[in-house]
mmCIF file of N, CA and C in Angstrom:
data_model
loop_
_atom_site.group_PDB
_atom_site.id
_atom_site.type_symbol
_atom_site.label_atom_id
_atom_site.label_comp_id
_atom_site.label_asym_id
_atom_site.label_seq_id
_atom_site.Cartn_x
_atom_site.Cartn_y
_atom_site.Cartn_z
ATOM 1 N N UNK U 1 87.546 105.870 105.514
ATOM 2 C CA UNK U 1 87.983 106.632 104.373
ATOM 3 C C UNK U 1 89.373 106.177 103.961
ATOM 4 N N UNK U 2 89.793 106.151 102.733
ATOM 5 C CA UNK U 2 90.810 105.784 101.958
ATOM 6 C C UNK U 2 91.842 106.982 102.115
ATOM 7 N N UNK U 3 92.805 107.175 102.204
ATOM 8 C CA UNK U 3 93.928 108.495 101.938
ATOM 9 C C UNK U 3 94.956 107.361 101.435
ATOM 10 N N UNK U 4 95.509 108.878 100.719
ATOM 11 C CA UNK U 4 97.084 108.498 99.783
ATOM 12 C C UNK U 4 97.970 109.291 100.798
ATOM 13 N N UNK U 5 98.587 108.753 101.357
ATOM 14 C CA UNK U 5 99.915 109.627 102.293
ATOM 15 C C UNK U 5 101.101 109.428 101.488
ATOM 16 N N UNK U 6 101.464 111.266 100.754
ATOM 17 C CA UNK U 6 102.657 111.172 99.727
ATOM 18 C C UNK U 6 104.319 111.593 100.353
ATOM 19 N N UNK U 7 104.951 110.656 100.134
ATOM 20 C CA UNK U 7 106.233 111.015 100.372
ATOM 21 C C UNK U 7 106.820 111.958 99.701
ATOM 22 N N UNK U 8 107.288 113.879 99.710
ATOM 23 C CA UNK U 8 107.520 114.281 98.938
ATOM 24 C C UNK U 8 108.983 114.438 99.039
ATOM 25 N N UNK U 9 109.373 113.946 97.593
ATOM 26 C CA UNK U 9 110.628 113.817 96.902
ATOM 27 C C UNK U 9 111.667 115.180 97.997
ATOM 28 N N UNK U 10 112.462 114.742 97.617
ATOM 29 C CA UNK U 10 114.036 116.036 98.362
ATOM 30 C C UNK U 10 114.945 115.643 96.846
ATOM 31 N N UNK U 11 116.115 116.725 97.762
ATOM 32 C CA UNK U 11 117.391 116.803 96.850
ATOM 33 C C UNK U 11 118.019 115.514 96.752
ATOM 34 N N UNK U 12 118.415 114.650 98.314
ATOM 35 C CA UNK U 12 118.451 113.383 97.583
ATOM 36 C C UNK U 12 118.153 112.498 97.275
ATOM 37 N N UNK U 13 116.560 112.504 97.232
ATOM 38 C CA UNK U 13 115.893 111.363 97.086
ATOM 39 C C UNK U 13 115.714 111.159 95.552
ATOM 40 N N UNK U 14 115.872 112.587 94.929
ATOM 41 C CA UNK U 14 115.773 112.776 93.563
ATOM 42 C C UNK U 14 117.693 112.610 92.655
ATOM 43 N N UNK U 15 118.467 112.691 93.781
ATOM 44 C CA UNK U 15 119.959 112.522 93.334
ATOM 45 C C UNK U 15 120.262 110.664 93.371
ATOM 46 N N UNK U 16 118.727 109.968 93.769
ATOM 47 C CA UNK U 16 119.351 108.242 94.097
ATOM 48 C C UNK U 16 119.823 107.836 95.431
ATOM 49 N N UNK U 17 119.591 108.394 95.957
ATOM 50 C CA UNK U 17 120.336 108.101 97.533
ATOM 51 C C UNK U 17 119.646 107.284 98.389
ATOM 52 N N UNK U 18 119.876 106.337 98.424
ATOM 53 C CA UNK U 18 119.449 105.146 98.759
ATOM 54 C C UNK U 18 119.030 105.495 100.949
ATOM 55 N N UNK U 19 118.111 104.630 100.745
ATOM 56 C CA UNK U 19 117.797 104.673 102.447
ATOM 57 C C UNK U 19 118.453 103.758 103.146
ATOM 58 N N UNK U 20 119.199 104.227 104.178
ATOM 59 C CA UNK U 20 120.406 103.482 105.264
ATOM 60 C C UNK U 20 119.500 102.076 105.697
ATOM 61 N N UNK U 21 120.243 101.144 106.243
ATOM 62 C CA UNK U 21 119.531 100.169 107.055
ATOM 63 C C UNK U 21 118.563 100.624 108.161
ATOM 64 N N UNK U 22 119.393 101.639 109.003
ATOM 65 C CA UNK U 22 118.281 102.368 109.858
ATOM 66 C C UNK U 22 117.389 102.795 109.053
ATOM 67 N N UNK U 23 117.389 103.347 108.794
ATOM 68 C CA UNK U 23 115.980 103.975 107.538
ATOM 69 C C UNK U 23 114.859 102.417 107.600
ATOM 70 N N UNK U 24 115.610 102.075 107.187
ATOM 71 C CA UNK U 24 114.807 100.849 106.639
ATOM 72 C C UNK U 24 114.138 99.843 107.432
ATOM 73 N N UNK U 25 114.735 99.511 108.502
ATOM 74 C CA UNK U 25 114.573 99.043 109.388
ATOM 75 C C UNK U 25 113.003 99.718 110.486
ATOM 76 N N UNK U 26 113.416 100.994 110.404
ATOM 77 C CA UNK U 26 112.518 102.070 111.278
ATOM 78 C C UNK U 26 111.374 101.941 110.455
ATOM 79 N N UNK U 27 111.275 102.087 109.223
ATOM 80 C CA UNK U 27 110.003 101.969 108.246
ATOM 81 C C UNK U 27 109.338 100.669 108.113
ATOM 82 N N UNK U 28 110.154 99.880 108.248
ATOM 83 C CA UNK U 28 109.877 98.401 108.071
ATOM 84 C C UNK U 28 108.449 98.074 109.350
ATOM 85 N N UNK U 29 109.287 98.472 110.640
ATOM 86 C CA UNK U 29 108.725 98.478 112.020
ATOM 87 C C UNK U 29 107.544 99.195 112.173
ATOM 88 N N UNK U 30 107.599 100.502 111.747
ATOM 89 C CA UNK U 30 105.892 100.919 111.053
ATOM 90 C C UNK U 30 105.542 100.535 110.114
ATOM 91 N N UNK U 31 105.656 100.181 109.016
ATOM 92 C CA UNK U 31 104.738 99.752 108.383
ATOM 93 C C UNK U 31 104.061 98.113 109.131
ATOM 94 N N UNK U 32 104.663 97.881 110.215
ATOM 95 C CA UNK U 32 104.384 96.177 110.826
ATOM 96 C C UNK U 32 102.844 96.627 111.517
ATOM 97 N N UNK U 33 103.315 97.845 111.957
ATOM 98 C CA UNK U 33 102.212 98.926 112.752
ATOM 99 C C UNK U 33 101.207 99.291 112.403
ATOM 100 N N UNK U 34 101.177 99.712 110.652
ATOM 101 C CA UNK U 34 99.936 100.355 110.279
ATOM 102 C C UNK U 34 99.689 98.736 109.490
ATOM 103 N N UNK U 35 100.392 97.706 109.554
ATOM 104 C CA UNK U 35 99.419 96.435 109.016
ATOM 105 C C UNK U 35 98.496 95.966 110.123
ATOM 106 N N UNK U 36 99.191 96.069 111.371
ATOM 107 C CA UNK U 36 98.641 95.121 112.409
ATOM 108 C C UNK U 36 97.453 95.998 113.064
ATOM 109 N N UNK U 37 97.599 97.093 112.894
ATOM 110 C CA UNK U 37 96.204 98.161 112.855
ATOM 111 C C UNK U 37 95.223 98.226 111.419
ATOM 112 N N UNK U 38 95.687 97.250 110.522
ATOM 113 C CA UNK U 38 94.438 97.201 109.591
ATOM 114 C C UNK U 38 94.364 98.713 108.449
ATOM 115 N N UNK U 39 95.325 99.560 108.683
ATOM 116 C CA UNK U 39 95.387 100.510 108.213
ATOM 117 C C UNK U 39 95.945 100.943 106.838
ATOM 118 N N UNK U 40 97.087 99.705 106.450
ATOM 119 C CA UNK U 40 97.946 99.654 105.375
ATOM 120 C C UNK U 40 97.444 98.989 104.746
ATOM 121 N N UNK U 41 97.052 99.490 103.327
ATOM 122 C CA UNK U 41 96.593 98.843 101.871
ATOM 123 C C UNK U 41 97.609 98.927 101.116
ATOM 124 N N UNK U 42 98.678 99.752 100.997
ATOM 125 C CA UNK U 42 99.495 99.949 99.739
ATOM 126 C C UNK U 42 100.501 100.664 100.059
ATOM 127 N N UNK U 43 101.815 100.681 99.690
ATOM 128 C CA UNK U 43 102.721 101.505 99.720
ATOM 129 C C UNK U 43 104.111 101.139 98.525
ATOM 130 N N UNK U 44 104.812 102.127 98.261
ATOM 131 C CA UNK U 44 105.698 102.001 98.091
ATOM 132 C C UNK U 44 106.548 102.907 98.033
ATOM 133 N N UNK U 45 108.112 102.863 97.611
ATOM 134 C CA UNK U 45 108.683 103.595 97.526
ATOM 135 C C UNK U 45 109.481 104.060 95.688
ATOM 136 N N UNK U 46 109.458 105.413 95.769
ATOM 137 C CA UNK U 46 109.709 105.429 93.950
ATOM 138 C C UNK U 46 110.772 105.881 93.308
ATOM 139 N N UNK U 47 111.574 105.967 92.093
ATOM 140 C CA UNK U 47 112.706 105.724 91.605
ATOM 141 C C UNK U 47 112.853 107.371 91.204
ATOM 142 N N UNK U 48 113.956 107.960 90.903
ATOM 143 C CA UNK U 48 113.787 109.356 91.075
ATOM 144 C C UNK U 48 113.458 109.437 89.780
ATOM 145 N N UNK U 49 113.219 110.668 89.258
ATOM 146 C CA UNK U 49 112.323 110.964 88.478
ATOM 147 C C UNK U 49 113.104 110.538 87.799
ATOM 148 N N UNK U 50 114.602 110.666 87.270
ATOM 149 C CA UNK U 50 115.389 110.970 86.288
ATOM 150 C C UNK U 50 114.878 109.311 85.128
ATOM 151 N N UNK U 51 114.334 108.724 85.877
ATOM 152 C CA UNK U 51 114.200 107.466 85.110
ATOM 153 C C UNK U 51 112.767 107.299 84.770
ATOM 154 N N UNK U 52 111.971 108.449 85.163
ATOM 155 C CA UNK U 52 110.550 107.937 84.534
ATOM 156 C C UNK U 52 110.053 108.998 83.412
ATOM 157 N N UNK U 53 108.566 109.075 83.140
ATOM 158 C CA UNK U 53 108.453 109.489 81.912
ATOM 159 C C UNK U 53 106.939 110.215 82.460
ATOM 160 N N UNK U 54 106.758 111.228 81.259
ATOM 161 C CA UNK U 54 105.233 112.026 81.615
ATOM 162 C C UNK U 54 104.788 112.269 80.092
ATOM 163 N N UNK U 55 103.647 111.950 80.228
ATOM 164 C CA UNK U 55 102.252 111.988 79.155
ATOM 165 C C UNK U 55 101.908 113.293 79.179
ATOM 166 N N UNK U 56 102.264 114.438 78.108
ATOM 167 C CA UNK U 56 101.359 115.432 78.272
ATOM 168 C C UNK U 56 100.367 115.368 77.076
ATOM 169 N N UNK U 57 98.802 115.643 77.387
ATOM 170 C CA UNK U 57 98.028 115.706 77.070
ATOM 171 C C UNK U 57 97.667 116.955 76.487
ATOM 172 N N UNK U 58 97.072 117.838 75.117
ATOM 173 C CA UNK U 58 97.132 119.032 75.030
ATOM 174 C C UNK U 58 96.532 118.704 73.120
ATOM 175 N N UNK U 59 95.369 119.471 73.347
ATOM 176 C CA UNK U 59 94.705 120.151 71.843
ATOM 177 C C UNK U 59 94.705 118.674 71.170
ATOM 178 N N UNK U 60 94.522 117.279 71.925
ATOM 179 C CA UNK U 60 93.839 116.093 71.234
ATOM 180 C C UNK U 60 95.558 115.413 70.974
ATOM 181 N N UNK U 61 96.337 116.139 71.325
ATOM 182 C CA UNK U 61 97.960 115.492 71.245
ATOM 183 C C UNK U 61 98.333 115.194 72.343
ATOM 184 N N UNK U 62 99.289 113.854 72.268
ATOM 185 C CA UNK U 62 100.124 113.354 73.473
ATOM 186 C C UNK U 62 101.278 113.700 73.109
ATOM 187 N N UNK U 63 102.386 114.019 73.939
ATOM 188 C CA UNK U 63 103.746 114.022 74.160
ATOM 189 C C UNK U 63 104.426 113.405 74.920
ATOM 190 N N UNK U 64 105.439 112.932 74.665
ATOM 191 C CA UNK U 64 106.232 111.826 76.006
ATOM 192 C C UNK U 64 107.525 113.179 76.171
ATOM 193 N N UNK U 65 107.529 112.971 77.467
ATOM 194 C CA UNK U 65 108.378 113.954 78.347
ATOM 195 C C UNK U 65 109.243 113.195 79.354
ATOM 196 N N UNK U 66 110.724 113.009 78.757
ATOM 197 C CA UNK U 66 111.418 111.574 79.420
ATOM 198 C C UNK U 66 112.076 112.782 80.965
ATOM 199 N N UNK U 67 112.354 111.882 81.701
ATOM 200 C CA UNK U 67 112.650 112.853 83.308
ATOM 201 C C UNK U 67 113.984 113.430 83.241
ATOM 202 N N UNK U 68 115.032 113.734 84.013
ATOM 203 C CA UNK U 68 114.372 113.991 85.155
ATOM 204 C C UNK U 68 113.882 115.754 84.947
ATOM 205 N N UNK U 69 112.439 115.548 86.109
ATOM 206 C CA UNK U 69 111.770 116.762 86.144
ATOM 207 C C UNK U 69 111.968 117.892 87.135
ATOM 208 N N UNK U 70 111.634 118.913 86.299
ATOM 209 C CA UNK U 70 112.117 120.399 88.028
ATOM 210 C C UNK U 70 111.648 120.401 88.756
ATOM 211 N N UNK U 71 111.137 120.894 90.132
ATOM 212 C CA UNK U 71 110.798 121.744 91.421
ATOM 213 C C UNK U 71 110.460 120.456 92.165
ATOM 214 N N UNK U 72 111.829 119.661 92.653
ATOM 215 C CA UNK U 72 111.827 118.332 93.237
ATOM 216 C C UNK U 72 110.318 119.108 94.448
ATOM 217 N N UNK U 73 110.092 120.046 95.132
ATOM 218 C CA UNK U 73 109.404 119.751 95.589
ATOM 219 C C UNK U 73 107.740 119.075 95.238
ATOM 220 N N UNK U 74 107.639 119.545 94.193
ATOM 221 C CA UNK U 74 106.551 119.200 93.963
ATOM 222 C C UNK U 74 106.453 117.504 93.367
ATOM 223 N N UNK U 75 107.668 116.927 93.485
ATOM 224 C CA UNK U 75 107.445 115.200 92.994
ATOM 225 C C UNK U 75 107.312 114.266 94.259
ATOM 226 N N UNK U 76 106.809 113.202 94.295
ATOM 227 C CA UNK U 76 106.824 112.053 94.666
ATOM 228 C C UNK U 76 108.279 111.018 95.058
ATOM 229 N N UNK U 77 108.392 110.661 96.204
ATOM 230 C CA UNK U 77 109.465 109.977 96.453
ATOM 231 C C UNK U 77 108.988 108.992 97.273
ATOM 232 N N UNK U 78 107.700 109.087 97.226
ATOM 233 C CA UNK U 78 107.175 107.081 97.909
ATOM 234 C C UNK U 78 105.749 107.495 98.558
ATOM 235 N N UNK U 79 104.854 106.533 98.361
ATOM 236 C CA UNK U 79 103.660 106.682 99.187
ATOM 237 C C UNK U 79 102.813 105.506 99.587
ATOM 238 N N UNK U 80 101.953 105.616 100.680
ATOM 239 C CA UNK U 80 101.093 105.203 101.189
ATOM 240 C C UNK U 80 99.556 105.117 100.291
ATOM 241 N N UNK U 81 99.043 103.777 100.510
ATOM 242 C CA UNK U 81 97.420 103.857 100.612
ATOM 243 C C UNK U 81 96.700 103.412 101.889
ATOM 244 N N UNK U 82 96.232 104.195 102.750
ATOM 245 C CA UNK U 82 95.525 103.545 103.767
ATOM 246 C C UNK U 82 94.241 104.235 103.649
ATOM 247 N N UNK U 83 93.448 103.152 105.104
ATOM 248 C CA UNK U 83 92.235 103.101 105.401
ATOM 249 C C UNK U 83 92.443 103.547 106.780
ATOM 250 N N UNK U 84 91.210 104.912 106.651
ATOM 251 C CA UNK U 84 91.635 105.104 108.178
ATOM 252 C C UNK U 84 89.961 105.658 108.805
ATOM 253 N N UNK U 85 89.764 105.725 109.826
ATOM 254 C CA UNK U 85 88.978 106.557 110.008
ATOM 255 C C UNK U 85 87.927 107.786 109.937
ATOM 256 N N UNK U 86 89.248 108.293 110.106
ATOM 257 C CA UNK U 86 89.352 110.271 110.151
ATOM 258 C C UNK U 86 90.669 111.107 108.947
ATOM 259 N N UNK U 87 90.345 112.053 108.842
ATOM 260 C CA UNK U 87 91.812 112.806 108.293
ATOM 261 C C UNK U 87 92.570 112.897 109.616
ATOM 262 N N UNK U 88 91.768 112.745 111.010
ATOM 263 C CA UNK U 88 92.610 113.147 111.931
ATOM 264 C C UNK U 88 93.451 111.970 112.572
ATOM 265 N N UNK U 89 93.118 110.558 112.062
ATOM 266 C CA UNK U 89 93.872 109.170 112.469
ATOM 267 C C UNK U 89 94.605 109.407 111.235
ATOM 268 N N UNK U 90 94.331 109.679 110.437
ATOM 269 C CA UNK U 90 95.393 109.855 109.370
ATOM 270 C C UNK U 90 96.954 110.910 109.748
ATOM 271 N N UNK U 91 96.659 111.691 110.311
ATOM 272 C CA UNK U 91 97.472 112.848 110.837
ATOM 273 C C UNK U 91 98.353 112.421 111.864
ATOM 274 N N UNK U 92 97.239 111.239 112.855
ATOM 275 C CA UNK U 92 98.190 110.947 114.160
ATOM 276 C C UNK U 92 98.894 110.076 112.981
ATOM 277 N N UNK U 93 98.832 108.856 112.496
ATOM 278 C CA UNK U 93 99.867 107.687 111.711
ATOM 279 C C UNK U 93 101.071 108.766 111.435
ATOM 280 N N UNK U 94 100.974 109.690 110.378
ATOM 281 C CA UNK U 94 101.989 110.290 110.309
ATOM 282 C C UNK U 94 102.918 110.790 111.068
ATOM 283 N N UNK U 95 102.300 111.333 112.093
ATOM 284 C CA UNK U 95 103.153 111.681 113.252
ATOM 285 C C UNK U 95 104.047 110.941 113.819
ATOM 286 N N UNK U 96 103.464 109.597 113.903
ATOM 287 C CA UNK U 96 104.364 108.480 114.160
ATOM 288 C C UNK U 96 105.637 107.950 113.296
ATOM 289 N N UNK U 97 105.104 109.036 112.168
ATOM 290 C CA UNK U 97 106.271 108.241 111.065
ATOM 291 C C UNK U 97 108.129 108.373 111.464
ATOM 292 N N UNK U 98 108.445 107.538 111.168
ATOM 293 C CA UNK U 98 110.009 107.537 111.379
ATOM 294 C C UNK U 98 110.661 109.081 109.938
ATOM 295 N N UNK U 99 111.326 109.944 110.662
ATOM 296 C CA UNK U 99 111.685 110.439 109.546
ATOM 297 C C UNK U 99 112.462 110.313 108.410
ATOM 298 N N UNK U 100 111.313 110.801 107.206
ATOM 299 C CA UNK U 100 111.652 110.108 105.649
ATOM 300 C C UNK U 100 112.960 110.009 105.259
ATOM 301 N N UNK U 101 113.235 111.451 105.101
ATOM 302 C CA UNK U 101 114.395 112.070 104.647
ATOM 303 C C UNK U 101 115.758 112.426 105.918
ATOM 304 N N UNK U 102 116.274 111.322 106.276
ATOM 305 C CA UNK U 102 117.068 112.107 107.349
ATOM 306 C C UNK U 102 118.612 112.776 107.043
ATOM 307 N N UNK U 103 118.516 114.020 107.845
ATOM 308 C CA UNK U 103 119.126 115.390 107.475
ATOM 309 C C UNK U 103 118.728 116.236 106.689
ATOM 310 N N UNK U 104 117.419 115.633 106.061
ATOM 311 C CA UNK U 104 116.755 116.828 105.090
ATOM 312 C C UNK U 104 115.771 117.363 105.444
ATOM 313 N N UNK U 105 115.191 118.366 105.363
ATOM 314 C CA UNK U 105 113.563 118.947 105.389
ATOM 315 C C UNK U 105 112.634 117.413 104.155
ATOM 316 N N UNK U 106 111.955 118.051 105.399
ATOM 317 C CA UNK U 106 110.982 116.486 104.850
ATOM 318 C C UNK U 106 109.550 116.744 104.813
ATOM 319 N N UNK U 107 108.323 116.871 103.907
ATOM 320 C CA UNK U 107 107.366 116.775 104.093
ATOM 321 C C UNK U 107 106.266 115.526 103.496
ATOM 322 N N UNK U 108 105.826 115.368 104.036
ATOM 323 C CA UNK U 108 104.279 114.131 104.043
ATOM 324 C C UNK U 108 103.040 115.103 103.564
ATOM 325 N N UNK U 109 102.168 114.449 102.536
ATOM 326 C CA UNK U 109 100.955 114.794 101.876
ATOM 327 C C UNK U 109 99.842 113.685 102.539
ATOM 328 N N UNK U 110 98.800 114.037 102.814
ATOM 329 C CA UNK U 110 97.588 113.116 102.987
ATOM 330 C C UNK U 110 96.604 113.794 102.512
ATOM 331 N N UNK U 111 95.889 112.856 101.115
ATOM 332 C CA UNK U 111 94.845 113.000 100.848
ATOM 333 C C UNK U 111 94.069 112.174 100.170
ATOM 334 N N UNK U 112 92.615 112.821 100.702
ATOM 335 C CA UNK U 112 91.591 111.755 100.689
ATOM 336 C C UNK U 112 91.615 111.432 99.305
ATOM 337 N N UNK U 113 91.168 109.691 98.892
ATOM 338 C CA UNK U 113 90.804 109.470 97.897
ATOM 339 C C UNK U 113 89.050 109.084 97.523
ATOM 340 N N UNK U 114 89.352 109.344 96.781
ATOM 341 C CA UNK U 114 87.676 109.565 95.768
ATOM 342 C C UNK U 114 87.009 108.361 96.273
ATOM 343 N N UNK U 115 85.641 108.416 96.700
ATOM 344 C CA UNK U 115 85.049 107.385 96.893
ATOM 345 C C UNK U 115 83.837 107.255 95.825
ATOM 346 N N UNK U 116 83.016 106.193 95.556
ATOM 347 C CA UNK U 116 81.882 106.215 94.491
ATOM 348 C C UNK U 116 81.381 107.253 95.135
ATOM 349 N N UNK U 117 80.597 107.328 96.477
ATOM 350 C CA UNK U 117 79.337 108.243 96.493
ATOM 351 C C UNK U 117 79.958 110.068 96.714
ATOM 352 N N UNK U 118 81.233 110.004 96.302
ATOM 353 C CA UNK U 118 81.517 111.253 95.662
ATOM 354 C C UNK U 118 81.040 112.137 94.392
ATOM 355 N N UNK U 119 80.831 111.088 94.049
ATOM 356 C CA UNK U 119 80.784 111.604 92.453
ATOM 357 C C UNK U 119 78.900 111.901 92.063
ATOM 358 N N UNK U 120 77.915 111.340 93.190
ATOM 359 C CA UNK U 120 76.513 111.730 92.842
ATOM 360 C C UNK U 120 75.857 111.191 92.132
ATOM 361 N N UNK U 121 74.795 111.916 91.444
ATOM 362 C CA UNK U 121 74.487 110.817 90.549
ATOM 363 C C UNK U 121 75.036 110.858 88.927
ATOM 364 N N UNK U 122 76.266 111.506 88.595
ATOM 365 C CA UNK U 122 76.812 111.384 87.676
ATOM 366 C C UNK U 122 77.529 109.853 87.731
ATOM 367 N N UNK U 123 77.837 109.408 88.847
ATOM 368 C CA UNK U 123 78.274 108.171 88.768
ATOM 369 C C UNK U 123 76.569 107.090 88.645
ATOM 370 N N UNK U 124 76.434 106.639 87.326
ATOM 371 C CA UNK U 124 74.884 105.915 87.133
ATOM 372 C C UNK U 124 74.915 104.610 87.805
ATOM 373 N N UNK U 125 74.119 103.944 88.243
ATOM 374 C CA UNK U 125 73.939 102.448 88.440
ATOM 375 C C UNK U 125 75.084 101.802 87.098
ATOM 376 N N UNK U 126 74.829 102.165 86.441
ATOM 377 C CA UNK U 126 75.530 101.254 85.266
ATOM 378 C C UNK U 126 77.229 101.485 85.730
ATOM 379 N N UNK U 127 77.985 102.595 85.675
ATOM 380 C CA UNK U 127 78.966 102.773 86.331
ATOM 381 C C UNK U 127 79.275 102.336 87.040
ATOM 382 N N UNK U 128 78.465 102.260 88.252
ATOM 383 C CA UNK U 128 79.052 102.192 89.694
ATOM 384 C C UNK U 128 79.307 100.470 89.202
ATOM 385 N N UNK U 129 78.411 99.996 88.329
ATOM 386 C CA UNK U 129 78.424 98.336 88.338
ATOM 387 C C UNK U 129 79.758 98.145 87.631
ATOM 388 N N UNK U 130 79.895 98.892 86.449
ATOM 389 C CA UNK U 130 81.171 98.242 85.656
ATOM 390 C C UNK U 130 82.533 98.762 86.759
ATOM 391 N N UNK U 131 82.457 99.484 87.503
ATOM 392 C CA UNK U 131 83.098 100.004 88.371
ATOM 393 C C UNK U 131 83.540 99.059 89.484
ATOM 394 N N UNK U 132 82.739 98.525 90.009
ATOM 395 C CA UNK U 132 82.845 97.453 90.933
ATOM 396 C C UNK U 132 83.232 96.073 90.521
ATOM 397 N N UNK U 133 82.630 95.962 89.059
ATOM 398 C CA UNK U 133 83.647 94.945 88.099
ATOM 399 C C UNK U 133 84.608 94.892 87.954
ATOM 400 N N UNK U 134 85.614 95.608 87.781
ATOM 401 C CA UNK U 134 86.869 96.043 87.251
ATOM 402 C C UNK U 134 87.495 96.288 88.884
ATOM 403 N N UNK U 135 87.566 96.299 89.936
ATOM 404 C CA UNK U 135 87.762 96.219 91.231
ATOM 405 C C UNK U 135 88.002 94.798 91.838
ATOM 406 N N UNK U 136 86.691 94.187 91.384
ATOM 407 C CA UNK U 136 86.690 92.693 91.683
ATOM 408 C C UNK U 136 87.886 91.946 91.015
ATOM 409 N N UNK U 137 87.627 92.024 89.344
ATOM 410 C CA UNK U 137 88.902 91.549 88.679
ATOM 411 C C UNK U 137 90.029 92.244 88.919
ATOM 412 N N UNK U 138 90.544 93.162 89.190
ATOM 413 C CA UNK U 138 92.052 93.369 89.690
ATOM 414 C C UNK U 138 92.214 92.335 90.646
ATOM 415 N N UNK U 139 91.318 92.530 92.129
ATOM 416 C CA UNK U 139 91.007 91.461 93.493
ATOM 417 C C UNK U 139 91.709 90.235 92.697
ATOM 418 N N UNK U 140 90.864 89.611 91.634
ATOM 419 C CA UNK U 140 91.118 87.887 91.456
ATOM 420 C C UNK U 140 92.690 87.790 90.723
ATOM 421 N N UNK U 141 92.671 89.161 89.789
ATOM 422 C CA UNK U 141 94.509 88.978 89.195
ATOM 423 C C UNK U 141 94.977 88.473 90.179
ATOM 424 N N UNK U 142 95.120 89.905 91.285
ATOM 425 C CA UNK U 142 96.436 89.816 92.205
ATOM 426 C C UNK U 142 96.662 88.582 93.101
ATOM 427 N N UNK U 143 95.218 87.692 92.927
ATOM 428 C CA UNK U 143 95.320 86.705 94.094
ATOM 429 C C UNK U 143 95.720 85.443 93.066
ATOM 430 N N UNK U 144 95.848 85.581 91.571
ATOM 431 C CA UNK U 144 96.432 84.061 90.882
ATOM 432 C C UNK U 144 97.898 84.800 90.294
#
């Protein structure tokens, strides 16, 4: 199974506060961990809100909504894509994690991502095909 493990944003991750060498170093060393266990597909880390932007959608209208946004808890301050097992190998990785935010309260999100045979048979043969198309070609971008 696929999970997104979310780094959730703090006070200073959302004020710019850059991660120490230790920080970096400690993350570096797990992430060496969840590669060499086959576990790490994706990660990164993200810019505080104050510099990004949100699409609201509403009655057939878009709006651009420039940052920065309220209730830092509820934003993003870096995440994971892995492949894991279980939700419960997912749970131990985290445990292992070096902590995110140090001196702050810190919490980690894991959750599962959508797989085709989620969706039933609303997802048709025809789908699942253009679906697996568009998968493949990302595959060949990223590799030229």
């Amino acid at each position: 199974m696929r999970v997104m493990v979310i780094v959730k944003a703090t006070k200073n991750s959302e004020a710019g506060v850059m991660p120490n060498e230790k920080l970096l170093a400690d993350m570096g060393k797990y992430n060496e961990e969840l590669v060499k266990a086959g576990v790490l597909l994706a990660g990164d880390g993200l810019h505080p809100s104050s510099r990004g932007k949100r699409v609201r959608f509403s009655g057939g209208k878009k709006s651009v909504i420039d940052g920065p946004f309220a209730e830092t808890k509820e934003l993003i301050a870096g995440y994971w894509i892995w492949q894991v097992k279980s939700m419960d190998e997912a749970v131990e990785w985290v445990r292992r994690c070096p902590e995110p935010m140090p001196g702050e309260e810190a919490e980690i999100e894991i959750r599962p991502v959508f797989e085709a045979e989620d969706f039933g048979s609303e997802l048709t043969p025809e789908l699942r095909a253009q679906e697996e198309q568009l998968r493949a070609e990302v595959e060949r971008q990223r590799k030229s």
